[in-house]
Coordinates of C-alpha atoms and ligand atoms in Angstrom, one line a residue:
M1186 CA 0.0 0.0 0.0
K1187 CA 1.5 3.3 -1.1
I1188 CA -1.5 5.3 -0.4
I1189 CA -0.6 6.4 3.1
P1190 CA 2.9 7.8 2.2
T1191 CA 1.3 9.5 -0.8
I1192 CA -1.3 11.2 1.4
I1193 CA 1.4 12.3 3.8
R1194 CA 3.5 13.7 1.1
F1195 CA 0.6 15.6 -0.4
S1196 CA -0.4 17.0 3.0
V1197 CA 3.1 18.3 3.6
F1198 CA 3.2 19.7 0.1
F1199 CA -0.1 21.5 0.5
F1200 CA 0.8 22.7 4.0
I1201 CA 3.9 24.4 2.7
F1202 CA 2.2 25.6 -0.4
F1203 CA -0.7 27.1 1.4
N1204 CA 1.3 28.8 4.1
T1205 CA 3.7 30.3 1.6
F1206 CA 0.7 31.5 -0.4
V1207 CA -1.0 33.1 2.7
F1208 CA 2.3 34.7 3.8
A1209 CA 2.9 36.1 0.4
S1210 CA -0.6 37.5 0.0
N1211 CA -0.4 39.2 3.4
Q1212 CA 2.8 40.9 2.4
D1213 CA 1.2 42.0 -0.9
N1214 CA -1.8 43.4 1.0
F1215 CA 0.4 45.3 3.4
E1216 CA 2.2 46.9 0.4
Q1217 CA -1.0 47.7 -1.4
D1218 CA -2.7 49.1 1.6
K1219 CA -0.7 52.3 1.3
K1220 CA -3.6 53.2 -0.9
Y1221 CA -5.6 54.1 2.1
Y1222 CA -3.9 57.4 2.5
V1223 CA -2.9 60.4 0.4
V1224 CA -0.1 62.7 1.6
D1225 CA 1.3 65.3 -0.8
E1226 CA 4.9 66.6 -0.9
Q1227 CA 4.1 69.3 1.6
G1228 CA 2.8 66.8 4.1
R1229 CA -0.9 67.7 3.5
V1230 CA -3.6 65.0 3.4
D1231 CA -6.8 64.2 1.6
K1232 CA -10.2 64.4 3.3
K1233 CA -10.2 60.7 4.2
T1234 CA -6.9 60.7 5.9
Y1235 CA -7.8 63.9 7.7
N1236 CA -11.0 62.3 8.9
G1237 CA -8.9 59.3 10.1
W1238 CA -6.9 61.7 12.3
R1239 CA -10.2 63.1 13.7
R1240 CA -11.7 59.7 14.3
F1241 CA -8.5 58.6 16.0
G1242 CA -9.6 60.8 18.8
A1243 CA -11.6 57.7 20.0
C1244 CA -8.3 55.8 20.4
S1245 CA -5.9 58.5 21.7
G1246 CA -6.9 58.1 25.3
C1247 CA -5.2 54.8 25.4
H1248 CA -2.8 54.8 22.5
G1249 CA -1.6 58.4 23.0
A1250 CA -2.4 61.6 21.0
K1251 CA 0.3 60.7 18.5
A1252 CA -0.5 56.9 18.5
T1253 CA 3.0 56.3 19.9
G1254 CA 1.6 54.6 22.9
G1255 CA -0.1 55.8 26.0
T1256 CA -0.7 54.9 29.6
S1257 CA -2.9 51.9 28.7
G1258 CA -2.4 51.1 25.0
P1259 CA 0.6 50.1 22.9
N1260 CA 2.4 52.2 20.2
L1261 CA 0.2 51.6 17.1
L1262 CA 2.8 53.0 14.6
L1263 CA 5.3 50.3 15.7
A1264 CA 2.7 47.6 15.8
I1265 CA 1.5 48.3 12.3
R1266 CA 5.1 48.5 10.9
N1267 CA 6.6 45.5 12.8
K1268 CA 3.6 43.2 12.5
K1269 CA 2.8 44.4 8.9
I1270 CA -0.8 44.8 9.9
D1271 CA -2.8 45.2 6.7
F1272 CA -6.2 46.8 6.4
I1273 CA -8.2 43.6 6.8
T1274 CA -6.3 42.6 9.9
F1275 CA -6.6 46.0 11.3
K1276 CA -10.4 46.1 10.8
E1277 CA -10.7 42.7 12.4
I1278 CA -8.7 43.7 15.5
V1279 CA -10.4 47.0 16.0
S1280 CA -14.0 45.8 15.4
K1281 CA -13.7 42.8 17.7
G1282 CA -11.2 44.4 20.2
R1283 CA -9.5 42.3 22.8
P1284 CA -11.8 42.9 25.7
N1285 CA -9.9 40.7 28.1
K1286 CA -6.7 42.7 27.4
G1287 CA -8.2 46.2 27.6
M1288 CA -8.8 46.9 23.9
P1289 CA -12.5 47.6 23.4
A1290 CA -14.6 46.3 20.5
W1291 CA -15.6 49.1 18.2
N1292 CA -18.1 47.4 15.9
I1293 CA -21.0 49.0 17.9
D1294 CA -19.6 52.6 17.7
P1295 CA -20.6 54.3 14.4
N1296 CA -18.1 57.1 15.1
V1297 CA -15.5 54.4 14.5
N1298 CA -17.0 51.5 12.6
K1299 CA -18.0 53.6 9.6
Y1300 CA -14.4 54.9 9.2
Y1301 CA -12.0 52.0 9.5
P1302 CA -10.4 52.8 6.1
H1303 CA -9.8 56.4 7.2
I1304 CA -8.4 55.5 10.6
Y1305 CA -6.2 52.9 9.0
G1306 CA -5.1 55.4 6.4
Y1307 CA -4.1 58.0 9.0
L1308 CA -2.2 55.4 11.1
R1309 CA -0.6 53.8 8.2
A1310 CA 0.7 57.2 6.8
R1311 CA 2.1 57.8 10.3
S1312 CA 3.6 54.4 10.6
D1313 CA 5.2 54.7 7.1
G1314 CA 6.9 57.8 8.4
I1315 CA 5.2 60.0 5.7
L1316 CA 3.0 62.0 8.1
K1317 CA 3.9 63.8 11.3
G1318 CA 1.8 63.7 14.5
G1319 CA -0.7 66.4 15.3
R1320 CA -3.5 68.0 13.3
P1321 CA -2.7 67.5 9.6
K1322 CA -3.1 70.2 7.0
K1323 CA -5.7 69.5 4.3
I1324 CA -4.8 69.5 0.6
P1325 CA -6.8 72.5 -0.7
K1326 CA -9.6 71.8 -3.2
Ligands
LIG1264 C1 -9.5 51.6 26.6 C2 -8.2 51.7 26.0 C3 -8.1 51.5 24.5 C4 -8.8 52.2 23.5 C5 -9.8 53.4 23.7 C6 -8.3 51.7 22.2 N1 -7.4 50.7 22.4 FE1 -6.5 49.7 21.0 N2 -5.6 48.5 22.4 C7 -5.7 48.7 23.8 C8 -4.8 47.8 24.4 C9 -4.6 47.6 25.9 C10 -4.2 47.0 23.4 C11 -3.3 45.8 23.6 C12 -4.1 44.5 23.6 C13 -3.2 43.3 23.6 O1 -2.4 43.2 24.5 O2 -3.3 42.5 22.7 C14 -4.7 47.5 22.1 C15 -4.4 47.0 20.9 C16 -4.7 47.5 19.7 C17 -4.3 47.1 18.4 C18 -3.4 45.8 18.2 C19 -1.9 46.2 18.3 C20 -1.1 45.0 18.2 O3 0.1 45.1 18.5 O4 -1.5 43.9 17.8 C21 -4.8 47.9 17.5 C22 -4.6 47.8 16.0 C23 -5.6 48.9 18.2 N3 -5.5 48.7 19.5 C24 -6.2 49.9 17.6 C25 -7.1 50.8 18.2 C26 -7.9 51.8 17.6 C27 -7.9 52.1 16.1 C28 -8.6 52.4 18.5 C29 -9.7 53.5 18.4 C30 -10.8 53.2 17.5 C31 -8.3 51.8 19.8 N4 -7.3 50.8 19.6 C32 -8.8 52.2 21.0 C33 -6.4 49.7 24.4 C34 -7.3 50.6 23.8

């Protein structure tokens, strides 16, 4: 009977293949997700990124006014950069929260749950080092 070794070989193959694929696609998403922000050469932002800064007000109490960490929340700029948190992952974390670790779930708060792309865009621009902290200037219409 050769069937068992064959199954094992195939399982190993698919395991490696699948994980490589998932890893690669996460990396791609992270690269692509720069699209969530617009920052011009003068450091001015589009409306969505600006709104992201505004909505981040809900988070700054814990994560710090500049998202670099506060009394009760970690530095989000480092988290996004080091863990390559893409938009989908971000949305998942923020909407569900980690209630047992002090991170609230935001899926019930329309001030936040309608604007995940904007908040991600703002944080990502900061994390990519393209935007400074504080109230951003808007690109004039
Ligand atoms: C009441 C305090 C509090 C508020 C408000 C808060 N967070 Fe958090 N957040 C935390 C804590 C504490 C953690 C760390 C949880 C852990 O240890 O896994 C965390 C973790 C996170 C993470 C995961 C970081 C990582 O390293 O994996 C993200 C992303 C995040 N918060 C985004 C947000 C956003 C966006 C908002 C606003 C909409 C927000 N948080 C508001 C306390 C808070």
